[in-house]
């Protein structure tokens, strides 16, 4: 039995699609190592609650 996706499910699916497209673009331009590193760094920033904090010199 399948249920209809909730608006929250649909929103998450849209973000996964965008993330997949961005990942593919990064791999095509800069390779797998850069792309994985960038995504891991982004995850680390989220885990450390640093998203949105810009560092200036």
mmCIF file of N, CA, C and O in Angstrom:
data_model
loop_
_atom_site.group_PDB
_atom_site.id
_atom_site.type_symbol
_atom_site.label_atom_id
_atom_site.label_comp_id
_atom_site.label_asym_id
_atom_site.label_seq_id
_atom_site.Cartn_x
_atom_site.Cartn_y
_atom_site.Cartn_z
ATOM 1 N N UNK A 1 0.832 -1.179 0.000
ATOM 2 C CA UNK A 1 0.000 0.000 0.000
ATOM 3 C C UNK A 1 0.881 1.249 0.000
ATOM 4 O O UNK A 1 1.715 1.430 0.875
ATOM 5 N N UNK A 2 0.720 2.074 -0.991
ATOM 6 C CA UNK A 2 1.478 3.317 -1.080
ATOM 7 C C UNK A 2 0.645 4.475 -0.566
ATOM 8 O O UNK A 2 -0.573 4.518 -0.749
ATOM 9 N N UNK A 3 1.318 5.396 0.066
ATOM 10 C CA UNK A 3 0.641 6.608 0.511
ATOM 11 C C UNK A 3 1.166 7.777 -0.311
ATOM 12 O O UNK A 3 2.253 7.717 -0.878
ATOM 13 N N UNK A 4 0.393 8.815 -0.359
ATOM 14 C CA UNK A 4 0.807 10.020 -1.071
ATOM 15 C C UNK A 4 1.925 10.706 -0.295
ATOM 16 O O UNK A 4 1.881 10.766 0.931
ATOM 17 N N UNK A 5 2.925 11.227 -1.013
ATOM 18 C CA UNK A 5 3.987 11.947 -0.304
ATOM 19 C C UNK A 5 3.443 13.222 0.329
ATOM 20 O O UNK A 5 2.582 13.900 -0.232
ATOM 21 N N UNK A 6 3.965 13.526 1.479
ATOM 22 C CA UNK A 6 3.568 14.753 2.172
ATOM 23 C C UNK A 6 4.298 15.933 1.542
ATOM 24 O O UNK A 6 5.289 15.746 0.824
ATOM 25 N N UNK A 7 3.850 17.144 1.802
ATOM 26 C CA UNK A 7 4.590 18.311 1.307
ATOM 27 C C UNK A 7 6.047 18.318 1.791
ATOM 28 O O UNK A 7 6.946 18.705 1.056
ATOM 29 N N UNK A 8 6.268 17.831 3.016
ATOM 30 C CA UNK A 8 7.631 17.743 3.541
ATOM 31 C C UNK A 8 8.454 16.755 2.723
ATOM 32 O O UNK A 8 9.616 17.028 2.382
ATOM 33 N N UNK A 9 7.877 15.599 2.387
ATOM 34 C CA UNK A 9 8.561 14.602 1.561
ATOM 35 C C UNK A 9 8.903 15.179 0.190
ATOM 36 O O UNK A 9 10.014 14.988 -0.327
ATOM 37 N N UNK A 10 7.951 15.892 -0.395
ATOM 38 C CA UNK A 10 8.176 16.486 -1.714
ATOM 39 C C UNK A 10 9.284 17.533 -1.675
ATOM 40 O O UNK A 10 10.123 17.593 -2.568
ATOM 41 N N UNK A 11 9.299 18.326 -0.616
ATOM 42 C CA UNK A 11 10.341 19.337 -0.465
ATOM 43 C C UNK A 11 11.720 18.685 -0.345
ATOM 44 O O UNK A 11 12.678 19.124 -0.977
ATOM 45 N N UNK A 12 11.801 17.634 0.460
ATOM 46 C CA UNK A 12 13.076 16.933 0.623
ATOM 47 C C UNK A 12 13.532 16.318 -0.696
ATOM 48 O O UNK A 12 14.721 16.370 -1.034
ATOM 49 N N UNK A 13 12.599 15.738 -1.442
ATOM 50 C CA UNK A 13 12.923 15.163 -2.748
ATOM 51 C C UNK A 13 13.494 16.231 -3.688
ATOM 52 O O UNK A 13 14.459 15.969 -4.421
ATOM 53 N N UNK A 14 12.903 17.425 -3.663
ATOM 54 C CA UNK A 14 13.394 18.514 -4.504
ATOM 55 C C UNK A 14 14.826 18.889 -4.127
ATOM 56 O O UNK A 14 15.671 19.122 -5.003
ATOM 57 N N UNK A 15 15.119 18.942 -2.822
ATOM 58 C CA UNK A 15 16.480 19.259 -2.393
ATOM 59 C C UNK A 15 17.457 18.166 -2.812
ATOM 60 O O UNK A 15 18.580 18.454 -3.246
ATOM 61 N N UNK A 16 17.048 16.892 -2.696
ATOM 62 C CA UNK A 16 17.925 15.810 -3.135
ATOM 63 C C UNK A 16 18.202 15.895 -4.637
ATOM 64 O O UNK A 16 19.327 15.643 -5.081
ATOM 65 N N UNK A 17 17.201 16.250 -5.406
ATOM 66 C CA UNK A 17 17.401 16.406 -6.850
ATOM 67 C C UNK A 17 18.386 17.536 -7.146
ATOM 68 O O UNK A 17 19.271 17.401 -7.991
ATOM 69 N N UNK A 18 18.231 18.665 -6.443
ATOM 70 C CA UNK A 18 19.153 19.791 -6.632
ATOM 71 C C UNK A 18 20.563 19.421 -6.204
ATOM 72 O O UNK A 18 21.545 19.780 -6.869
ATOM 73 N N UNK A 19 20.668 18.710 -5.083
ATOM 74 C CA UNK A 19 21.970 18.293 -4.588
ATOM 75 C C UNK A 19 22.641 17.325 -5.560
ATOM 76 O O UNK A 19 23.847 17.418 -5.819
ATOM 77 N N UNK A 20 21.868 16.420 -6.132
ATOM 78 C CA UNK A 20 22.407 15.475 -7.113
ATOM 79 C C UNK A 20 22.919 16.211 -8.351
ATOM 80 O O UNK A 20 24.009 15.916 -8.848
ATOM 81 N N UNK A 21 22.153 17.180 -8.832
ATOM 82 C CA UNK A 21 22.572 17.938 -10.003
ATOM 83 C C UNK A 21 23.848 18.733 -9.710
ATOM 84 O O UNK A 21 24.784 18.743 -10.509
ATOM 85 N N UNK A 22 23.879 19.400 -8.555
ATOM 86 C CA UNK A 22 25.071 20.155 -8.172
ATOM 87 C C UNK A 22 26.281 19.235 -8.065
ATOM 88 O O UNK A 22 27.376 19.560 -8.544
ATOM 89 N N UNK A 23 26.091 18.072 -7.458
ATOM 90 C CA UNK A 23 27.187 17.109 -7.316
ATOM 91 C C UNK A 23 27.713 16.673 -8.675
ATOM 92 O O UNK A 23 28.929 16.591 -8.884
ATOM 93 N N UNK A 24 26.818 16.401 -9.602
ATOM 94 C CA UNK A 24 27.228 16.001 -10.948
ATOM 95 C C UNK A 24 28.008 17.107 -11.641
ATOM 96 O O UNK A 24 29.016 16.851 -12.306
ATOM 97 N N UNK A 25 27.565 18.354 -11.467
ATOM 98 C CA UNK A 25 28.274 19.487 -12.069
ATOM 99 C C UNK A 25 29.672 19.642 -11.472
ATOM 100 O O UNK A 25 30.637 19.902 -12.191
ATOM 101 N N UNK A 26 29.782 19.501 -10.147
ATOM 102 C CA UNK A 26 31.091 19.628 -9.504
ATOM 103 C C UNK A 26 32.038 18.528 -9.973
ATOM 104 O O UNK A 26 33.214 18.791 -10.235
ATOM 105 N N UNK A 27 31.542 17.300 -10.073
ATOM 106 C CA UNK A 27 32.381 16.189 -10.533
ATOM 107 C C UNK A 27 32.859 16.457 -11.954
ATOM 108 O O UNK A 27 34.035 16.268 -12.280
ATOM 109 N N UNK A 28 31.959 16.926 -12.806
ATOM 110 C CA UNK A 28 32.319 17.185 -14.202
ATOM 111 C C UNK A 28 33.384 18.271 -14.323
ATOM 112 O O UNK A 28 34.275 18.174 -15.168
ATOM 113 N N UNK A 29 33.315 19.299 -13.481
ATOM 114 C CA UNK A 29 34.266 20.413 -13.582
ATOM 115 C C UNK A 29 35.544 20.203 -12.781
ATOM 116 O O UNK A 29 36.608 20.642 -13.202
ATOM 117 N N UNK A 30 35.433 19.556 -11.615
ATOM 118 C CA UNK A 30 36.582 19.518 -10.713
ATOM 119 C C UNK A 30 36.947 18.136 -10.203
ATOM 120 O O UNK A 30 37.875 18.005 -9.403
ATOM 121 N N UNK A 31 36.226 17.110 -10.593
ATOM 122 C CA UNK A 31 36.560 15.747 -10.205
ATOM 123 C C UNK A 31 35.889 15.296 -8.918
ATOM 124 O O UNK A 31 35.312 16.083 -8.172
ATOM 125 N N UNK A 32 35.998 13.989 -8.691
ATOM 126 C CA UNK A 32 35.329 13.370 -7.550
ATOM 127 C C UNK A 32 35.912 13.805 -6.217
ATOM 128 O O UNK A 32 35.182 14.019 -5.255
ATOM 129 N N UNK A 33 37.241 13.889 -6.128
ATOM 130 C CA UNK A 33 37.854 14.226 -4.843
ATOM 131 C C UNK A 33 37.406 15.592 -4.353
ATOM 132 O O UNK A 33 37.044 15.760 -3.185
ATOM 133 N N UNK A 34 37.435 16.591 -5.228
ATOM 134 C CA UNK A 34 36.979 17.928 -4.845
ATOM 135 C C UNK A 34 35.521 17.890 -4.418
ATOM 136 O O UNK A 34 35.147 18.460 -3.396
ATOM 137 N N UNK A 35 34.701 17.224 -5.202
ATOM 138 C CA UNK A 35 33.263 17.195 -4.943
ATOM 139 C C UNK A 35 32.952 16.538 -3.611
ATOM 140 O O UNK A 35 32.162 17.072 -2.815
ATOM 141 N N UNK A 36 33.575 15.411 -3.334
ATOM 142 C CA UNK A 36 33.342 14.743 -2.055
ATOM 143 C C UNK A 36 33.840 15.600 -0.900
ATOM 144 O O UNK A 36 33.171 15.717 0.132
ATOM 145 N N UNK A 37 35.000 16.218 -1.079
ATOM 146 C CA UNK A 37 35.530 17.075 -0.030
ATOM 147 C C UNK A 37 34.621 18.256 0.259
ATOM 148 O O UNK A 37 34.398 18.613 1.423
ATOM 149 N N UNK A 38 34.093 18.861 -0.786
ATOM 150 C CA UNK A 38 33.194 20.004 -0.601
ATOM 151 C C UNK A 38 31.923 19.593 0.131
ATOM 152 O O UNK A 38 31.452 20.304 1.022
ATOM 153 N N UNK A 39 31.377 18.444 -0.213
ATOM 154 C CA UNK A 39 30.157 17.982 0.447
ATOM 155 C C UNK A 39 30.418 17.590 1.897
ATOM 156 O O UNK A 39 29.590 17.867 2.775
ATOM 157 N N UNK A 40 31.568 16.977 2.159
ATOM 158 C CA UNK A 40 31.915 16.634 3.542
ATOM 159 C C UNK A 40 32.124 17.906 4.357
ATOM 160 O O UNK A 40 31.678 18.009 5.510
ATOM 161 N N UNK A 41 32.798 18.886 3.773
ATOM 162 C CA UNK A 41 33.004 20.152 4.469
ATOM 163 C C UNK A 41 31.671 20.832 4.766
ATOM 164 O O UNK A 41 31.467 21.364 5.866
ATOM 165 N N UNK A 42 30.756 20.796 3.820
ATOM 166 C CA UNK A 42 29.432 21.374 4.049
ATOM 167 C C UNK A 42 28.725 20.650 5.193
ATOM 168 O O UNK A 42 28.113 21.291 6.056
ATOM 169 N N UNK A 43 28.819 19.327 5.230
ATOM 170 C CA UNK A 43 28.209 18.560 6.318
ATOM 171 C C UNK A 43 28.842 18.924 7.658
ATOM 172 O O UNK A 43 28.155 19.043 8.675
ATOM 173 N N UNK A 44 30.151 19.127 7.646
ATOM 174 C CA UNK A 44 30.843 19.501 8.889
ATOM 175 C C UNK A 44 30.358 20.864 9.377
ATOM 176 O O UNK A 44 30.129 21.063 10.568
ATOM 177 N N UNK A 45 30.227 21.814 8.457
ATOM 178 C CA UNK A 45 29.736 23.144 8.839
ATOM 179 C C UNK A 45 28.342 23.050 9.446
ATOM 180 O O UNK A 45 28.033 23.713 10.410
ATOM 181 N N UNK A 46 27.489 22.226 8.856
ATOM 182 C CA UNK A 46 26.144 22.048 9.393
ATOM 183 C C UNK A 46 26.227 21.447 10.798
ATOM 184 O O UNK A 46 25.577 21.924 11.728
ATOM 185 N N UNK A 47 27.052 20.413 10.967
ATOM 186 C CA UNK A 47 27.193 19.755 12.266
ATOM 187 C C UNK A 47 27.720 20.715 13.325
ATOM 188 O O UNK A 47 27.336 20.630 14.497
ATOM 189 N N UNK A 48 28.590 21.626 12.918
ATOM 190 C CA UNK A 48 29.180 22.588 13.849
ATOM 191 C C UNK A 48 28.355 23.866 13.973
ATOM 192 O O UNK A 48 28.778 24.817 14.617
ATOM 193 N N UNK A 49 27.189 23.884 13.339
ATOM 194 C CA UNK A 49 26.286 25.039 13.378
ATOM 195 C C UNK A 49 26.977 26.308 12.869
ATOM 196 O O UNK A 49 26.787 27.392 13.413
ATOM 197 N N UNK A 50 27.776 26.163 11.823
ATOM 198 C CA UNK A 50 28.506 27.298 11.258
ATOM 199 C C UNK A 50 27.901 27.798 9.951
ATOM 200 O O UNK A 50 28.446 28.689 9.318
ATOM 201 N N UNK A 51 26.795 27.238 9.538
ATOM 202 C CA UNK A 51 26.170 27.640 8.292
ATOM 203 C C UNK A 51 25.741 29.096 8.386
ATOM 204 O O UNK A 51 25.158 29.530 9.370
ATOM 205 N N UNK A 52 26.092 29.865 7.380
ATOM 206 C CA UNK A 52 25.715 31.264 7.347
ATOM 207 C C UNK A 52 26.732 32.192 7.989
ATOM 208 O O UNK A 52 26.573 33.398 7.949
ATOM 209 N N UNK A 53 27.762 31.630 8.569
ATOM 210 C CA UNK A 53 28.800 32.457 9.195
ATOM 211 C C UNK A 53 29.939 32.647 8.210
ATOM 212 O O UNK A 53 30.625 31.703 7.851
ATOM 213 N N UNK A 54 30.120 33.868 7.779
ATOM 214 C CA UNK A 54 31.188 34.172 6.832
ATOM 215 C C UNK A 54 32.420 34.646 7.591
ATOM 216 O O UNK A 54 32.328 35.406 8.538
ATOM 217 N N UNK A 55 33.563 34.173 7.128
ATOM 218 C CA UNK A 55 34.817 34.635 7.708
ATOM 219 C C UNK A 55 35.405 35.678 6.763
ATOM 220 O O UNK A 55 35.477 35.460 5.562
ATOM 221 N N UNK A 56 35.815 36.797 7.290
ATOM 222 C CA UNK A 56 36.446 37.815 6.477
ATOM 223 C C UNK A 56 37.857 38.029 6.964
ATOM 224 O O UNK A 56 38.160 37.847 8.138
ATOM 225 N N UNK A 57 38.728 38.406 6.047
ATOM 226 C CA UNK A 57 40.133 38.638 6.414
ATOM 227 C C UNK A 57 40.328 39.997 6.998
ATOM 228 O O UNK A 57 39.778 40.950 6.752
#
